[in-house]
mmCIF file of C-alpha atoms in Angstrom:
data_model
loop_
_atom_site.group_PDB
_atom_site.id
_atom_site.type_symbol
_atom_site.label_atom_id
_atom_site.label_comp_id
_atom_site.label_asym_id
_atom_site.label_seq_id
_atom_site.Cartn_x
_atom_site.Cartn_y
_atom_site.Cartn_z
ATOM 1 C CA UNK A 1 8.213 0.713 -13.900
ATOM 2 C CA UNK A 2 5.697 0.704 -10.983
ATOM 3 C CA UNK A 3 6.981 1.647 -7.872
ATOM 4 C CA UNK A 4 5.223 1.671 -4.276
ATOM 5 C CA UNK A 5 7.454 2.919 -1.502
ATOM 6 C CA UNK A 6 6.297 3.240 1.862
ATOM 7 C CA UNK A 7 7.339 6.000 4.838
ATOM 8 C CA UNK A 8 6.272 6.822 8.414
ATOM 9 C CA UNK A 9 7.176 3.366 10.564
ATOM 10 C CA UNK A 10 8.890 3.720 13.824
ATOM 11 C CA UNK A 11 8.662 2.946 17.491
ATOM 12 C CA UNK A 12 5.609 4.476 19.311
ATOM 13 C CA UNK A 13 3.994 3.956 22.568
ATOM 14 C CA UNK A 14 0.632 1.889 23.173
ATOM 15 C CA UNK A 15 -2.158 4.387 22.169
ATOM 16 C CA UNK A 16 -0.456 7.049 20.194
ATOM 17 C CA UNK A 17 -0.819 7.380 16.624
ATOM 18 C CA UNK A 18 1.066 7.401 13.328
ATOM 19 C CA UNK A 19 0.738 8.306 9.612
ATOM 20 C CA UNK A 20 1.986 5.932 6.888
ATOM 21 C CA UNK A 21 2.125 7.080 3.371
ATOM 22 C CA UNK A 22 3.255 5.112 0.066
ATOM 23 C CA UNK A 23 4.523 7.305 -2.626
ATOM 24 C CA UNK A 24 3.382 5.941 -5.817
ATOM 25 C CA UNK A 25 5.338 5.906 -9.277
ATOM 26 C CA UNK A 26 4.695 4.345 -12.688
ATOM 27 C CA UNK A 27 1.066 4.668 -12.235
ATOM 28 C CA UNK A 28 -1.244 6.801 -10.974
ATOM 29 C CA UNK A 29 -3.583 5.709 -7.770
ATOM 30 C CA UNK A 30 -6.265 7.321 -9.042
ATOM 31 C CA UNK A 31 -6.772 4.995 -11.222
ATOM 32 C CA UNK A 32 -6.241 1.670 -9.006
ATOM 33 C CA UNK A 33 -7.823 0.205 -5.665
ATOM 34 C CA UNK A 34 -5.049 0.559 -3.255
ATOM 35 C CA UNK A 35 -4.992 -1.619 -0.225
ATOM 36 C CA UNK A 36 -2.726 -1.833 2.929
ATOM 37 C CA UNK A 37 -1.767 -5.367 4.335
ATOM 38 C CA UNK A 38 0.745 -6.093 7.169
ATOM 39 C CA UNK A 39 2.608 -8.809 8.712
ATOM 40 C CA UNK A 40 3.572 -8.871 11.999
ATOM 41 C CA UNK A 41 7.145 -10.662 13.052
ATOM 42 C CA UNK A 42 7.118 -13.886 12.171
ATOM 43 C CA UNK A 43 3.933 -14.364 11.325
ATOM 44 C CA UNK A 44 1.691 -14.255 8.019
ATOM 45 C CA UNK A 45 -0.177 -11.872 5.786
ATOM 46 C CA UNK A 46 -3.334 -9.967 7.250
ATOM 47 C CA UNK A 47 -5.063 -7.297 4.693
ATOM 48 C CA UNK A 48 -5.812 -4.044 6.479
ATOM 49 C CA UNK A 49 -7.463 -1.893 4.562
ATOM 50 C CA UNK A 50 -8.457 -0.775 1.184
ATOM 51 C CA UNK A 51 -9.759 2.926 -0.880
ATOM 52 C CA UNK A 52 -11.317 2.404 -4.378
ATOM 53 C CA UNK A 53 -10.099 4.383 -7.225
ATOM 54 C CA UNK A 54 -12.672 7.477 -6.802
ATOM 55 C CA UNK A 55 -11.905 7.496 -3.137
ATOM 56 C CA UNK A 56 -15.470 6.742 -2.402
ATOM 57 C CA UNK A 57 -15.475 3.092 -0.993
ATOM 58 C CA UNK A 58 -13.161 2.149 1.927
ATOM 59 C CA UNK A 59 -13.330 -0.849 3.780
ATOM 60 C CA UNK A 60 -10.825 -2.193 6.871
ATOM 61 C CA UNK A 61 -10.424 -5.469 8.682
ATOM 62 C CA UNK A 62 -12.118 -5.413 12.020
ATOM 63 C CA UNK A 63 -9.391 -5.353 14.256
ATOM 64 C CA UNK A 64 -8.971 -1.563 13.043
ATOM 65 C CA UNK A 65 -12.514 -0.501 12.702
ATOM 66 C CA UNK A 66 -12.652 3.064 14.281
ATOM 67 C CA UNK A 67 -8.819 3.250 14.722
ATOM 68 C CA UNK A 68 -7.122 3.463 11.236
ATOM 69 C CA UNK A 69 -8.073 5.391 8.037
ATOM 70 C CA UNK A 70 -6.768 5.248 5.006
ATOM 71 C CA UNK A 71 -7.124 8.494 2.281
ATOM 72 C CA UNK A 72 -4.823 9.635 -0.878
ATOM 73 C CA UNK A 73 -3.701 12.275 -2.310
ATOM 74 C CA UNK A 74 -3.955 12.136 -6.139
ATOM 75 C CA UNK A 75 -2.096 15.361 -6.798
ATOM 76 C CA UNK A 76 0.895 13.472 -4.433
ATOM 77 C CA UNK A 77 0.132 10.055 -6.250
ATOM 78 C CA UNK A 78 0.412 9.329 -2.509
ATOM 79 C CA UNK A 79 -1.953 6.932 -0.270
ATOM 80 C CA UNK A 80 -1.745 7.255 3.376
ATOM 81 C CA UNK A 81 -2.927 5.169 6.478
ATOM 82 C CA UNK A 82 -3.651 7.058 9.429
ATOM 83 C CA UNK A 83 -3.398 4.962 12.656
ATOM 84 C CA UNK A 84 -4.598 5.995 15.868
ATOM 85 C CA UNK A 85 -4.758 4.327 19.395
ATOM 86 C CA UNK A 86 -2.374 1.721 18.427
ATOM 87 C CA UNK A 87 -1.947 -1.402 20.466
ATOM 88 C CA UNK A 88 0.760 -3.623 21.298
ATOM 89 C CA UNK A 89 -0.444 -6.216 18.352
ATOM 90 C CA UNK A 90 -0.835 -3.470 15.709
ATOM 91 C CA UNK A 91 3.223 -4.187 15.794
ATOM 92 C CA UNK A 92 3.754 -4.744 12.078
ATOM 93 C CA UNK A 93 5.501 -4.545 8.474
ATOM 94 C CA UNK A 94 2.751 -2.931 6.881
ATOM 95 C CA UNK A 95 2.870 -3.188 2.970
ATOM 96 C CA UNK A 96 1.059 -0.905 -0.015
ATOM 97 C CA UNK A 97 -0.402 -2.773 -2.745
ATOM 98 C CA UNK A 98 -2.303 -1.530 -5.844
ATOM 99 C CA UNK A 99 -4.685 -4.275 -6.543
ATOM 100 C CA UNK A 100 -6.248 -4.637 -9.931
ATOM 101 C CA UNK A 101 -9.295 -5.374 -10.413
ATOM 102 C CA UNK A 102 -11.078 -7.175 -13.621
ATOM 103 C CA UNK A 103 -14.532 -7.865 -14.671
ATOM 104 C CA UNK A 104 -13.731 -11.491 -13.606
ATOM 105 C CA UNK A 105 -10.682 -11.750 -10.941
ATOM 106 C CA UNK A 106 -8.054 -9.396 -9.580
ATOM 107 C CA UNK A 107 -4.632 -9.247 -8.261
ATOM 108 C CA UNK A 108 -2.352 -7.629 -6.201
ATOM 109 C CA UNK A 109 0.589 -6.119 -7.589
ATOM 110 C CA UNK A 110 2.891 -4.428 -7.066
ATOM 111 C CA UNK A 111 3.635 -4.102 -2.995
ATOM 112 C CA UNK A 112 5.840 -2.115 -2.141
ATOM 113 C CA UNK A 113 9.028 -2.780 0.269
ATOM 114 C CA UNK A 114 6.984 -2.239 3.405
ATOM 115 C CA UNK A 115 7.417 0.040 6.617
ATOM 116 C CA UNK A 116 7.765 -1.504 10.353
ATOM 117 C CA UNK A 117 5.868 -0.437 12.688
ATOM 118 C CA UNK A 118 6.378 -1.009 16.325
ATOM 119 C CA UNK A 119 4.141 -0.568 19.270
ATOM 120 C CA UNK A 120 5.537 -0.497 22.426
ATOM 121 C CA UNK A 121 6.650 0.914 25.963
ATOM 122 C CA UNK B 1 -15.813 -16.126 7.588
ATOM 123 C CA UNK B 2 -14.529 -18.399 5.032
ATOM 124 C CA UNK B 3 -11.256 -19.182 6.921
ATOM 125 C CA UNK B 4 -8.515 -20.684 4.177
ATOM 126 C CA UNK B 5 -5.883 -23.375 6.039
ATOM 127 C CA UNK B 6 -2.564 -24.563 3.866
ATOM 128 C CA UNK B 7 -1.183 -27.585 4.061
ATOM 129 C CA UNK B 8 1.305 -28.646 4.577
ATOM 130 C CA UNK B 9 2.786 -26.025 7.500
ATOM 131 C CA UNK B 10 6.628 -26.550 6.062
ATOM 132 C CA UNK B 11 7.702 -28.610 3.345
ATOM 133 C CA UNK B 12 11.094 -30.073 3.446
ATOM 134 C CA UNK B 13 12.120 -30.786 -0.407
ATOM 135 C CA UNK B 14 15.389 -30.652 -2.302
ATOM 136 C CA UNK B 15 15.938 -29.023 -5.689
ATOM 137 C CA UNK B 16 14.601 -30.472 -8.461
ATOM 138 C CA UNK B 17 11.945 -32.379 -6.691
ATOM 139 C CA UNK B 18 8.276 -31.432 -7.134
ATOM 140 C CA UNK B 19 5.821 -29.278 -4.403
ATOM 141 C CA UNK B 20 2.732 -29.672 -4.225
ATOM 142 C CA UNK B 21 0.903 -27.100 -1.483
ATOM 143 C CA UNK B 22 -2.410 -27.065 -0.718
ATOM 144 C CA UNK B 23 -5.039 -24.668 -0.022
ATOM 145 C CA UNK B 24 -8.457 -25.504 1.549
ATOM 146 C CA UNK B 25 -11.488 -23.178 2.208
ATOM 147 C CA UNK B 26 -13.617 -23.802 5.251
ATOM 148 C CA UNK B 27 -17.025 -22.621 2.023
ATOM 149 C CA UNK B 28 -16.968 -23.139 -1.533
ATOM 150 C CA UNK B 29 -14.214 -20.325 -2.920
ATOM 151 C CA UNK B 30 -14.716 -18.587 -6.466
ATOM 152 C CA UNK B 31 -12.235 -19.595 -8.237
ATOM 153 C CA UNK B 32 -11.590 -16.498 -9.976
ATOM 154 C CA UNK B 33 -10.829 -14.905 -6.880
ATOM 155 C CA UNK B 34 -8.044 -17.931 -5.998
ATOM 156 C CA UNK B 35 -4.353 -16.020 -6.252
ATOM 157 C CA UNK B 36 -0.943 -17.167 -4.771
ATOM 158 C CA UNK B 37 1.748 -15.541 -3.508
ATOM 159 C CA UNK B 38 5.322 -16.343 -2.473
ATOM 160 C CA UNK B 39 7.427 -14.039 -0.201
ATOM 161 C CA UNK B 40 11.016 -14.925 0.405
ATOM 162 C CA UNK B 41 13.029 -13.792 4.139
ATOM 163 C CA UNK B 42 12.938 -9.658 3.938
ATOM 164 C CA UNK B 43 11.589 -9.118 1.027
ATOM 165 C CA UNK B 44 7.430 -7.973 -0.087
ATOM 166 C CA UNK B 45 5.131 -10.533 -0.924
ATOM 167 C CA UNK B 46 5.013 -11.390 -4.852
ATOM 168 C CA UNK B 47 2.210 -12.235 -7.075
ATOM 169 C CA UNK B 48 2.183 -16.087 -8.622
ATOM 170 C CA UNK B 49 -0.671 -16.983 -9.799
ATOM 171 C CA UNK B 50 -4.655 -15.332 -10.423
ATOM 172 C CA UNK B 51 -7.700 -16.509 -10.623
ATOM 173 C CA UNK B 52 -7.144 -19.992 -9.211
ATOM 174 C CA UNK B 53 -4.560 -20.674 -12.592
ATOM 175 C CA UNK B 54 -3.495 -18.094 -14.420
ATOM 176 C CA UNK B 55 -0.164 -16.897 -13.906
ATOM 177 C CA UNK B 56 1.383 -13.528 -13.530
ATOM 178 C CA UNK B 57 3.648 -11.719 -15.649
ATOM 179 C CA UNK B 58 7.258 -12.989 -15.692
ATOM 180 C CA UNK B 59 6.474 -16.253 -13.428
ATOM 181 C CA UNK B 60 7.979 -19.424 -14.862
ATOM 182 C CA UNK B 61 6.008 -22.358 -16.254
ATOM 183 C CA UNK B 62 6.826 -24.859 -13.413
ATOM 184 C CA UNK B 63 4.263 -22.860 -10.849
ATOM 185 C CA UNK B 64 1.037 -23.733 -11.384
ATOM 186 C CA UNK B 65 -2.501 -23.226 -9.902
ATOM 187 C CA UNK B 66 -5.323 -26.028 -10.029
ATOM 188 C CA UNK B 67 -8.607 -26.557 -7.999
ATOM 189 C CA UNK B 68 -11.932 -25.139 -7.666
ATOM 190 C CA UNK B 69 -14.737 -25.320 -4.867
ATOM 191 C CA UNK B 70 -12.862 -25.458 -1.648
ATOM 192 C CA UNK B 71 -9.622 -27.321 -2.654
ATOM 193 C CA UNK B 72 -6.726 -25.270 -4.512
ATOM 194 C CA UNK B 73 -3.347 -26.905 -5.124
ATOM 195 C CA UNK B 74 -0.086 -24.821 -5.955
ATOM 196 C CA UNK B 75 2.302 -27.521 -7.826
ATOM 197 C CA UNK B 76 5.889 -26.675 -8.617
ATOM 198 C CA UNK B 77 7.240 -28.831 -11.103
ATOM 199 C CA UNK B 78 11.161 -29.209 -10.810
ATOM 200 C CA UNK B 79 11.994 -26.936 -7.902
ATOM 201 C CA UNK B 80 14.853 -24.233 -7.915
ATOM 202 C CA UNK B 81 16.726 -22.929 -5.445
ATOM 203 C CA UNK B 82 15.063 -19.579 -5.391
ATOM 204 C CA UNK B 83 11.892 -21.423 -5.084
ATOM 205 C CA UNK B 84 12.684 -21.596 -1.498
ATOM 206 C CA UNK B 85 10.267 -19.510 0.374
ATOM 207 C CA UNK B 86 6.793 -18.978 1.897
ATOM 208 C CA UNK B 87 3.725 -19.111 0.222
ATOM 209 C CA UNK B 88 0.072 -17.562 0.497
ATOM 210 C CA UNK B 89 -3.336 -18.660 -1.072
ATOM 211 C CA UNK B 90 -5.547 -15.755 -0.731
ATOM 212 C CA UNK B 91 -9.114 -15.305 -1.889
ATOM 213 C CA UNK B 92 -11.844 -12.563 -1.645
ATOM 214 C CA UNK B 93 -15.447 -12.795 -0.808
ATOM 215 C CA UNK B 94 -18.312 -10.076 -0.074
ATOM 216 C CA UNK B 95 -18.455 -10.934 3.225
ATOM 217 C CA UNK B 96 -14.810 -11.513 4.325
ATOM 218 C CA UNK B 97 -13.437 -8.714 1.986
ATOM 219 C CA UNK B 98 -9.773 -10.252 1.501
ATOM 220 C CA UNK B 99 -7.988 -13.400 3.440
ATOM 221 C CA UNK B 100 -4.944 -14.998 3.500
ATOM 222 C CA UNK B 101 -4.034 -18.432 4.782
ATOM 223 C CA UNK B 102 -1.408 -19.109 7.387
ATOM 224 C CA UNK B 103 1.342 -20.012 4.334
ATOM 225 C CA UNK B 104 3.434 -23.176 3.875
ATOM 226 C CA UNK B 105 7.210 -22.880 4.110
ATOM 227 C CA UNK B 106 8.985 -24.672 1.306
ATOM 228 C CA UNK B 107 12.806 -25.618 2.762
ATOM 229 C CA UNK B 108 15.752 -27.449 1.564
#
């Protein structure tokens, strides 16, 4: 069974930094596009950020441009997001997803449970 | 920036009634890159349907996913009570990389 659970939410003040990671199980990441989306409280999906199976290709939504990274650790099976100078509306559930990808379409599944993030003084 | 808007915003039904949400694209969407997904109150999002009509592993046969161009419809048949919940289009593009509409709220 696939498994994606994510680590490393919590309370931190307006332009400090934190370090997600989603341990992996049931497949290995190296062999999957991972992606981070989040949702902040009451409100709806936004995709973050994504790492291609080689580790080569990374891409993020403009609102996080030059603040967040995202990297893996295949020996871990492990895919981290690294957020720095976080702002108030970075406040967030922020969801792992492998996302398959086809010759014609893709998907995204599984997500894992999510980890809450809150930015704040 | 292809923005996607659903429609209706919350859909008041009862069980065994029939949903139909809706899913517009400001440009012309491809429709293999059309999925659906519903998330219920405190728990992850979870895949429905791919590629505009195809749907995932393990999802009943009263979801179903229609459209092409810029107008995508998400139909449930004979709802169920654990049908209650919100629901996403999302598409990707080049450009835009991956977005998500605002959802539509089915409710009893």
């Amino acid at each position: 069974e696939m498994q994606l659970v994510e680590s490393g939410g919590g309370l931190v003040q307006p332009g400090g930094s934190l370090r997600l990671s989603c341990e992996v199980s049931g497949f290995t990441i190296s062999s999957s596009w991972m992606h981070w989306v989040r949702q902040a409280p009451g409100k709806g999906l936004v995709w973050v950020s994504r790492i291609s199976e080689d580790g080569r290709v990374t891409n993020y939504v403009d609102s996080v441009k030059g603040r967040f990274t995202i990297s893996r650790d295949d020996a871990k099976n492990t895919l981290y997001l690294q957020m720095n100078s976080l702002r108030p509306e970075d406040t967030a559930v922020y969801y792992c997803v492998r996302v398959v990808v086809t010759d014609v379409t893709y998907w995204f599944h599984p997500w894992g449970q999510g980890t809450l993030v809150t930015v704040s003084s | 920036e292809n923005v996607l808007t659903q429609s209706p915003g919350t859909l008041s039904l009862s069980p065994g009634e029939r949903a139909t949400l809706s899913c517009r694209a400001s440009q012309s969407v491809n429709s293999n890159f059309l999925a659906w997904y519903q998330q219920k109150p405190g728990q992850a999002p979870r895949l429905l349907i791919y590629a505009t009509s195809s749907r995932a592993t393990g999802i009943p046969d009263r979801f179903r996913g229609s459209g092409s161009g810029t107008d995508f419809t998400l139909t449930i048949s004979r709802l169920e009570p654990e049908d209650f919940a919100v629901y996403y289009c999302q598409h990707y593009s080049d450009s835009s990389l991956f977005t998500f509409g605002p959802g539509t709220k089915v409710e009893i």
